[in-house]
Tab-separated table of C-alpha atoms in Angstrom:
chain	number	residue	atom	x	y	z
A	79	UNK	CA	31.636	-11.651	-13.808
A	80	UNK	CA	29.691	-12.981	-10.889
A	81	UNK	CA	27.286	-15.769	-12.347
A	82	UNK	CA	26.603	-16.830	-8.828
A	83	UNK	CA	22.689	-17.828	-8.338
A	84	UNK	CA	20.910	-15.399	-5.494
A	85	UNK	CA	20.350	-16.465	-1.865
A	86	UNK	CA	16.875	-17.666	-1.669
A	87	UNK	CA	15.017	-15.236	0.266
A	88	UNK	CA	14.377	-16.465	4.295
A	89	UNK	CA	11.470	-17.099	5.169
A	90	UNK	CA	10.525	-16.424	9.199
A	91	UNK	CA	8.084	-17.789	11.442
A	92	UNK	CA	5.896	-14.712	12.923
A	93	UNK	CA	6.751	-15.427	16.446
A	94	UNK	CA	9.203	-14.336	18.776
A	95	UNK	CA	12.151	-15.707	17.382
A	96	UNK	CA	11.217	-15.031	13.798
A	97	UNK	CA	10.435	-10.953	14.922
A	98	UNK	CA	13.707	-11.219	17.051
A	99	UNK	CA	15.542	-12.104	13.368
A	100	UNK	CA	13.284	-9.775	11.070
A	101	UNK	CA	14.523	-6.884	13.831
A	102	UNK	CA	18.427	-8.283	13.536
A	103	UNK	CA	18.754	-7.913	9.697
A	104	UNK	CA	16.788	-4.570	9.734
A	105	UNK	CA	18.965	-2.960	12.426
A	106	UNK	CA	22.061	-4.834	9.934
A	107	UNK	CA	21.285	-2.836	6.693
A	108	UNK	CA	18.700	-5.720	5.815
A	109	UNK	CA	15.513	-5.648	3.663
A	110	UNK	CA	12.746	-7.810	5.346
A	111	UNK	CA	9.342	-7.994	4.513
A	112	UNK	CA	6.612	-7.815	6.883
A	113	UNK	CA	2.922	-8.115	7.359
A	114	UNK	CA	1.023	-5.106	8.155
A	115	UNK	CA	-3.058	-5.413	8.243
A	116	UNK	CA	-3.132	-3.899	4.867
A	117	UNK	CA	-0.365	-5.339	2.643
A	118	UNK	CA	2.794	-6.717	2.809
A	119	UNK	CA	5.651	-4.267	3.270
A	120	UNK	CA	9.138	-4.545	2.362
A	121	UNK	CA	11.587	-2.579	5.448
A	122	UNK	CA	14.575	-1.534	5.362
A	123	UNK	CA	15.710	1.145	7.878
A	124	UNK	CA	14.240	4.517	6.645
A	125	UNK	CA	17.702	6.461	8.798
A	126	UNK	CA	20.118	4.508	6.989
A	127	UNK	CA	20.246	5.786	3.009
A	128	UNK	CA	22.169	2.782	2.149
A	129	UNK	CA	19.444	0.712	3.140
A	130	UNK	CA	16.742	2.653	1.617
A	131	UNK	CA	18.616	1.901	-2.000
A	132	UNK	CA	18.077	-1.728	-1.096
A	133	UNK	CA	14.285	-1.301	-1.190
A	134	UNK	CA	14.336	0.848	-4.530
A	135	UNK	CA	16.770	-2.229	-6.182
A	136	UNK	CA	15.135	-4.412	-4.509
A	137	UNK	CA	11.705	-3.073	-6.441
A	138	UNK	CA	13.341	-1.202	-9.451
A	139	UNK	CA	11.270	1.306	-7.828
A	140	UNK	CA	11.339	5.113	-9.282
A	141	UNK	CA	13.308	6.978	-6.585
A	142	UNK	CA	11.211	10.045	-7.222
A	143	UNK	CA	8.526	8.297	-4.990
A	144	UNK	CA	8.533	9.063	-1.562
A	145	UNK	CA	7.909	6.136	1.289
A	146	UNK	CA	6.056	5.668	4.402
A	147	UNK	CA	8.302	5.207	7.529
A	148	UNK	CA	6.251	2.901	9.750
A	149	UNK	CA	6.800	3.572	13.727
A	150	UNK	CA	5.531	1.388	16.617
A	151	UNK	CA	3.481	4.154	18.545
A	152	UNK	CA	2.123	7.440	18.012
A	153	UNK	CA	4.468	9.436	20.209
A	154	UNK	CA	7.685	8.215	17.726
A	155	UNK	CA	5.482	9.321	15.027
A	156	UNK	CA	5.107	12.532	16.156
A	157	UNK	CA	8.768	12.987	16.642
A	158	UNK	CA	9.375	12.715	12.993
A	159	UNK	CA	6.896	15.461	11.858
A	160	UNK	CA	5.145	18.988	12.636
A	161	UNK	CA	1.284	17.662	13.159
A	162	UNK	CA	-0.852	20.672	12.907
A	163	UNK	CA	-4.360	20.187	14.791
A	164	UNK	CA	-6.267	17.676	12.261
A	165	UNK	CA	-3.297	16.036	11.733
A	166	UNK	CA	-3.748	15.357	15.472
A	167	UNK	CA	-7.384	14.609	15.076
A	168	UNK	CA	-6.659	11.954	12.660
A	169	UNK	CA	-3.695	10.408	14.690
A	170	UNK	CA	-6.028	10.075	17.481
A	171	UNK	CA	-8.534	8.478	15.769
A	172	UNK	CA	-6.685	6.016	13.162
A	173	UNK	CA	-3.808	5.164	14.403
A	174	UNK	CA	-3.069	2.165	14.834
A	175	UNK	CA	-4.720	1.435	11.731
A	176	UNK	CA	-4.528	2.067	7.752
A	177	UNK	CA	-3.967	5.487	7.517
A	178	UNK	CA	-0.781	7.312	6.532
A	179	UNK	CA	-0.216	11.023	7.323
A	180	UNK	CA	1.722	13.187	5.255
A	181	UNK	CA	3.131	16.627	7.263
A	182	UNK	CA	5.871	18.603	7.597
A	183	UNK	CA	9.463	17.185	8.319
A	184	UNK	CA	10.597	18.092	11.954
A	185	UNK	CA	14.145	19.909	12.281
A	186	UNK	CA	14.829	16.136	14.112
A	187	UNK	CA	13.878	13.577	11.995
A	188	UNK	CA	15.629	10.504	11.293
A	189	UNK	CA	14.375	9.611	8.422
A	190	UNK	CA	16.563	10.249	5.583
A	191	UNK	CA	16.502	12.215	2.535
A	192	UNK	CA	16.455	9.116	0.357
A	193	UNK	CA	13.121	7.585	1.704
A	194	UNK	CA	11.709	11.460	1.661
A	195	UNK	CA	12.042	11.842	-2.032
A	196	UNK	CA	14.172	15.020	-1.487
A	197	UNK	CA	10.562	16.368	0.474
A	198	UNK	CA	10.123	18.451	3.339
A	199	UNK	CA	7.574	16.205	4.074
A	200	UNK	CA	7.178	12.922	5.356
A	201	UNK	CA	4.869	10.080	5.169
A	202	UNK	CA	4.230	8.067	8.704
A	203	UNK	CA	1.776	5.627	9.679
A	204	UNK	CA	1.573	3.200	12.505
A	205	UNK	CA	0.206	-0.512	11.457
A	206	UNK	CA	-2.922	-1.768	13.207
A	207	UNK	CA	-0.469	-4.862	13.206
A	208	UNK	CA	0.802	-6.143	16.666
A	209	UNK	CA	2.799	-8.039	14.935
A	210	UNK	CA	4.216	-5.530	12.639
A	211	UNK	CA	4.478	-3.108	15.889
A	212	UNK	CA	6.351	-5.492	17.853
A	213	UNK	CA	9.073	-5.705	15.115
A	214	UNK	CA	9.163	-1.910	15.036
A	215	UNK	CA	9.300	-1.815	18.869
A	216	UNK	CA	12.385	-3.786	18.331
A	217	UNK	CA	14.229	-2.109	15.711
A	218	UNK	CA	14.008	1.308	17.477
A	219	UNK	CA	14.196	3.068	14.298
A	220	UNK	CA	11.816	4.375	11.778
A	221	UNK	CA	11.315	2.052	9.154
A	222	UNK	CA	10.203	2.492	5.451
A	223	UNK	CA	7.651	-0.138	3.911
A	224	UNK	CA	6.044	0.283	0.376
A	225	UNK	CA	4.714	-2.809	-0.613
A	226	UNK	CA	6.705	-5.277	-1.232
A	227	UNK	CA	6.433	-6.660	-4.682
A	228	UNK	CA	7.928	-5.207	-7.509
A	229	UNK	CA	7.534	-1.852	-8.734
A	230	UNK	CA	4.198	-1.149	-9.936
A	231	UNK	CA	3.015	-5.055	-9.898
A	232	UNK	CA	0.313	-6.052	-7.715
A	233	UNK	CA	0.569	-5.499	-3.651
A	234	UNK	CA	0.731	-8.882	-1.558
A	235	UNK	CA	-1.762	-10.019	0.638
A	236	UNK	CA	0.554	-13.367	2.222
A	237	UNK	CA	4.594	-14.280	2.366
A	238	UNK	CA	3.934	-16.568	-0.799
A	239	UNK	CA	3.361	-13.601	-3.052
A	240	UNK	CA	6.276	-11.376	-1.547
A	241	UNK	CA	8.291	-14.456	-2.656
A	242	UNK	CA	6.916	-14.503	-5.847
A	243	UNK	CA	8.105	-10.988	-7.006
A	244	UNK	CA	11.175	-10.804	-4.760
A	245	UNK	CA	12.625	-14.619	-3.749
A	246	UNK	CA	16.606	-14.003	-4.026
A	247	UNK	CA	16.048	-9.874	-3.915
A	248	UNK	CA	15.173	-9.758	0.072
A	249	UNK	CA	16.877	-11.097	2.782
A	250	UNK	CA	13.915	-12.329	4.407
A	251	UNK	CA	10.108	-12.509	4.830
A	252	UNK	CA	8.641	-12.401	8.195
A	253	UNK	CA	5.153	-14.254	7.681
A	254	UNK	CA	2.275	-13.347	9.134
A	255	UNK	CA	-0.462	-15.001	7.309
A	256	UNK	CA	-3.161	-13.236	4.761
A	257	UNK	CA	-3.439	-9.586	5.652
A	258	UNK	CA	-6.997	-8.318	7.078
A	259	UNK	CA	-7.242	-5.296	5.243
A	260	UNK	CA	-5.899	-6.460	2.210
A	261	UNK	CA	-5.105	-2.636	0.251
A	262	UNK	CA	-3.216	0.099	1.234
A	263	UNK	CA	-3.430	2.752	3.953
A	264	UNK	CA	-5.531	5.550	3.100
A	265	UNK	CA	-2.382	8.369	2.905
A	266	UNK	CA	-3.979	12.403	4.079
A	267	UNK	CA	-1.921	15.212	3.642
A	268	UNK	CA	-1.417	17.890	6.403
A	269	UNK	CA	0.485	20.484	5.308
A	270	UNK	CA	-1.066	23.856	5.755
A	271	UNK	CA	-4.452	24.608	5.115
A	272	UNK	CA	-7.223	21.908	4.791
A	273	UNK	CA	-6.064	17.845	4.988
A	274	UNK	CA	-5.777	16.123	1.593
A	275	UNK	CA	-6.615	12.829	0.097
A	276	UNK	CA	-3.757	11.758	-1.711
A	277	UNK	CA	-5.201	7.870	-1.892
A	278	UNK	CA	-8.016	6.163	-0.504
A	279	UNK	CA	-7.356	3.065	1.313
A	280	UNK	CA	-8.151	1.294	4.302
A	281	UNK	CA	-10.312	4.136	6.033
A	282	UNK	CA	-12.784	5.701	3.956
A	283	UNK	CA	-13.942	9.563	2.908
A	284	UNK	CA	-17.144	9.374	5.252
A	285	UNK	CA	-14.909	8.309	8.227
A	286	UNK	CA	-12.383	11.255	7.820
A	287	UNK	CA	-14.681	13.585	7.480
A	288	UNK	CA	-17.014	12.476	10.288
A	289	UNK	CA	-12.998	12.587	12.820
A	290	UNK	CA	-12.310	16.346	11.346
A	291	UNK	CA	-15.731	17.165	12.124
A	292	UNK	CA	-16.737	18.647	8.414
A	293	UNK	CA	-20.040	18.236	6.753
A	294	UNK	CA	-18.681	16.037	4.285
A	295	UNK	CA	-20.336	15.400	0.774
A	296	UNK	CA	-18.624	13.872	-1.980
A	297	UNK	CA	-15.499	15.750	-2.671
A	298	UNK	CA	-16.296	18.431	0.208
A	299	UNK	CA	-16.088	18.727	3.701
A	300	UNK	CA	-17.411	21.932	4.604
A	301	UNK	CA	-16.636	23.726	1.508
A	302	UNK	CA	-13.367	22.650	2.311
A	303	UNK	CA	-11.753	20.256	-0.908
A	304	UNK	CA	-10.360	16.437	0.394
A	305	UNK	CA	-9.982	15.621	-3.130
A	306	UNK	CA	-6.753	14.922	-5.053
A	307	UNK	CA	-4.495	17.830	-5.255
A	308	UNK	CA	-3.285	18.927	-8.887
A	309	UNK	CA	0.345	17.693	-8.077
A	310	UNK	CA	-0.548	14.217	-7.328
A	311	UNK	CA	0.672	12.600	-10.281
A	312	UNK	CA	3.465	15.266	-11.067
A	313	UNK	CA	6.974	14.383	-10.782
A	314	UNK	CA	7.535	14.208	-7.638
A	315	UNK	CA	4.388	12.719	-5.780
A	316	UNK	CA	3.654	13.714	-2.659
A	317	UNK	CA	2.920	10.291	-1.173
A	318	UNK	CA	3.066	6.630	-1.691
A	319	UNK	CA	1.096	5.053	-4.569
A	320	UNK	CA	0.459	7.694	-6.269
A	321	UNK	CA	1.849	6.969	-10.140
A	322	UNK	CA	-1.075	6.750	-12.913
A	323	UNK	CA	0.267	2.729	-13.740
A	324	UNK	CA	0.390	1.230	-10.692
A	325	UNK	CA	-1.018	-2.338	-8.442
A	326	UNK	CA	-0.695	-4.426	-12.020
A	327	UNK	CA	-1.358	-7.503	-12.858
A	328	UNK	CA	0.504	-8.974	-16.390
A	329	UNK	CA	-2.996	-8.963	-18.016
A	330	UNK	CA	-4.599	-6.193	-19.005
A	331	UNK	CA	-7.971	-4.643	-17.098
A	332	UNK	CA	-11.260	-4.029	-18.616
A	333	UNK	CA	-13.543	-1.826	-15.937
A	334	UNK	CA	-17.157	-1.847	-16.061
A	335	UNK	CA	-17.446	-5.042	-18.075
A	336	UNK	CA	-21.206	-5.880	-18.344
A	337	UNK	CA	-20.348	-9.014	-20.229
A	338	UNK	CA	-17.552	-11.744	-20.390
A	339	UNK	CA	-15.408	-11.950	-23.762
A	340	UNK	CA	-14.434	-15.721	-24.566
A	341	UNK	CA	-11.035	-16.080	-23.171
A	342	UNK	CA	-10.755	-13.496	-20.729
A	343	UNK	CA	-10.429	-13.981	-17.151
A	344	UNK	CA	-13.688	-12.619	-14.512
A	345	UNK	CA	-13.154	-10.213	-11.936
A	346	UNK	CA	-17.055	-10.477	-9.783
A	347	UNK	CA	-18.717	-8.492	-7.523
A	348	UNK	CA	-22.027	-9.480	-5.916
A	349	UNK	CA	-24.851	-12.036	-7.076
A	350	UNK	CA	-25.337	-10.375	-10.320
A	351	UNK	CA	-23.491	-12.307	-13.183
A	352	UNK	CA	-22.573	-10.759	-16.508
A	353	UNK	CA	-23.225	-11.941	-20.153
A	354	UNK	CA	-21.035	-14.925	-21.139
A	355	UNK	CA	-19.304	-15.912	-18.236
A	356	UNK	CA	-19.505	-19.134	-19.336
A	357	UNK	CA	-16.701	-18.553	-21.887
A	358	UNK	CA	-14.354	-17.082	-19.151
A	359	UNK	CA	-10.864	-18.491	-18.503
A	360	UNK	CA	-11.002	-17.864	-14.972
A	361	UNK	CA	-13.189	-16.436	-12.629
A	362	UNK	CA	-13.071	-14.982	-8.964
A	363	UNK	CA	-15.986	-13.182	-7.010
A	364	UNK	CA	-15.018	-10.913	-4.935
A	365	UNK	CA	-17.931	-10.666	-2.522
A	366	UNK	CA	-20.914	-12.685	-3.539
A	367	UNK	CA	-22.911	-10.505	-1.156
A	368	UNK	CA	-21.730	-7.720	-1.826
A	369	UNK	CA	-19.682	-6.871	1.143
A	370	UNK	CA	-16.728	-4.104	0.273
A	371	UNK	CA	-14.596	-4.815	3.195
A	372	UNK	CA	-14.505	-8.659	1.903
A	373	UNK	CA	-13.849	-7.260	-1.462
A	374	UNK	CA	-10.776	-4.484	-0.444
A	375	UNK	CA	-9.525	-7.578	1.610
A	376	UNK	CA	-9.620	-9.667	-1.163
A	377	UNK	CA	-8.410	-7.950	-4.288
A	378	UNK	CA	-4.697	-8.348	-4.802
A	379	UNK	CA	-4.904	-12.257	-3.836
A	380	UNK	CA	-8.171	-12.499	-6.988
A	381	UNK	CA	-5.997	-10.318	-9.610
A	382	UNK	CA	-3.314	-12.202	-8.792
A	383	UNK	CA	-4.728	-15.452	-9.093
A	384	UNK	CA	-6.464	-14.557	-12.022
A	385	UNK	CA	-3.391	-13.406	-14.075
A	386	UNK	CA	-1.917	-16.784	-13.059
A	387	UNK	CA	-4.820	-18.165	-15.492
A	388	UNK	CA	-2.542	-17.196	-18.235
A	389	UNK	CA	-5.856	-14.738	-19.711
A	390	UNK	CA	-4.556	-11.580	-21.296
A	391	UNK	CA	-7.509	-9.366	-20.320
A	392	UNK	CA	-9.312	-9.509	-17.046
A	393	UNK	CA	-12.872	-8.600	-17.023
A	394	UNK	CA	-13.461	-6.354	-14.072
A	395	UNK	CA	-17.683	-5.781	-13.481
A	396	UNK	CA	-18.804	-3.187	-12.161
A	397	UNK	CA	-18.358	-2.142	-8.643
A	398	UNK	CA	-19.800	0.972	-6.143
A	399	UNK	CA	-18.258	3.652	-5.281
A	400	UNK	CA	-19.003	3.988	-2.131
A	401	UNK	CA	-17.105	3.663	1.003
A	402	UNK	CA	-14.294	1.237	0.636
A	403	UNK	CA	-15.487	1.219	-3.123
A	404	UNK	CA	-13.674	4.271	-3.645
A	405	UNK	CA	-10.358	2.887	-2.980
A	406	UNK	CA	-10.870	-0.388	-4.517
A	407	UNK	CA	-11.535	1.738	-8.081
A	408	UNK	CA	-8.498	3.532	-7.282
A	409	UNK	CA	-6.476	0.337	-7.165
A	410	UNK	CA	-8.510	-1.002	-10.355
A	411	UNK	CA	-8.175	2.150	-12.436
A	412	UNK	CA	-4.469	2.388	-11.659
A	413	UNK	CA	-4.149	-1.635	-12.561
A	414	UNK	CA	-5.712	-0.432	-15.836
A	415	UNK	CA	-3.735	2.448	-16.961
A	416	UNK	CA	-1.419	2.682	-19.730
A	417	UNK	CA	1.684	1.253	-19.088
């Protein structure tokens, strides 16, 4: 039996020479972490299956789950798949940025089977990051990046908490300080008929809807539905991030808390504070003002921090639904589900 302890995980300056290494062990076989503007993702090389298996070992990540192969420029995105004309639209409009499209599989795509979930589809997104686009610039290859943390535990916003999950599972960790963003890409699918949301993220509803040029209320644009299709939580999801129990923390969530039970830990948003704070263990406010894109930016770093309190139930308050709201619920109701 080998008893031998793991090789601590590298950790790599986000210069040159540290993006000049990240792109070595990638184009090697490697798993690396890297900063996009939205999380942390863990890459391996989304062409090489072998590879791939490193991320889903890496995460003990259900292989059913398809991942996003991040490219450096639209063009080498649009080599991978069949983009019918919103697909284009949004591509135009988002990307760089936090959005992840999910279309058809070209006849010459790279990326393998493995990172495709056995799909015809594929997910693709190209960071906002220069950072992040300069390593993929370098590796010359598509490469996959769900977040990297373990499977189902909270996404990271900074190196430290990539190490935390995965120190001794990774090769290496190229840091590029806190993330900007701070949740995932919003992930659309285009596959025939009207664009999906799969998960809110990064861009909102109102944004997408204003690109694709729909009269957008709520759940329609147009008449046409950008709501969750039925399959989104069937066996095989479609996209990234899309299992019920997913983004948690140890603790347990409580959603909509209007007041504080003694012991548990405080998840704020806004001036307003609920009944018996005083008795929390721990406490983090999101936005005091109530700014959303503070709050998305914010919220893996505070539930992380607050299940480091030791608290077995985190108090979440209550929180709008509106723009960027939407996808910080999403995160919070998926941190909440049964397990």
């Amino acid at each position: 039996m080998n008893d031998r302890p793991p090789i601590p995980t590298r950790r790599l300056a986000g210069d040159a020479a540290g993006v000049a290494e990240a792109a070595r062990l990638l184009r090697d076989g490697a798993c690396v972490a890297f900063p996009t503007e939205t999380v942390y993702g863990l890459g391996a090389d989304a062409t090489d299956p072998a590879a791939v298996a490193g991320i889903f070992a890496a995460k003990t990540r259900p292989r059913l789950n398809p991942l996003i192969a991040h490219l450096p420029a639209r063009a080498a995105a649009q080599a991978q798949g069949a983009f019918d004309v919103h697909a284009l639209r949004l591509a135009e409009a988002f990307w760089p940025g936090p959005l992840t499209l999910v279309v058809p599989a070209s006849a010459g795509t790279t990326v393998c089977d493995l990172a495709r979930a056995g799909l015809p589809s594929v997910a693709l997104r190209v960071p906002g990051s220069g950072l992040a686009r300069d390593l993929l610039g370098i590796v010359g290859r598509p490469v996959a990046g769900p977040s990297a943390n373990r499977s189902g535990r909270v996404s990271p916003t900074r190196a430290g908490h990539v190490l935390a999950d995965l120190d001794g599972r990774i090769a290496a960790v190229l840091d590029g300080g806190d993330t900007s963003v701070g949740i995932e890409s919003t992930v659309i699918a285009c596959l025939g008929g009207p664009p999906r949301l799969l998960r809110p993220g990064g861009i909102t509803r109102a944004a997408i809807g204003a690109v694709l040029g729909f009269a957008f209320d709520g759940q329609e644009l147009g008449g046409q539905e950008l709501g969750r299709p039925k399959d989104a939580e069937a066996a095989r999801p479609l996209g990234p991030g899309l299992l019920a129990s997913h983004y948690a923390p140890r603790a347990r969530l409580r959603l909509d808390a209007a007041a504080i039970e003694a012991g548990e830990a405080a998840l704020l948003f806004g001036p307003a504070e609920p009944l018996g704070l005083d008795a929390a263990r721990a406490v983090v406010n999101l936005s005091v003002g109530g700014d959303l894109a503070e709050a998305a930016a914010r919220l893996f770093g505070a539930l992380r921090d607050l299940d480091a309190s030791g608290a077995a139930m985190i108090a979440v308050a209550p929180i709008p639904s509106s723009g960027l709201g939407e996808a910080i619920l999403d995160r919070l109701a998926r941190a909440a589900a049964p397990r």
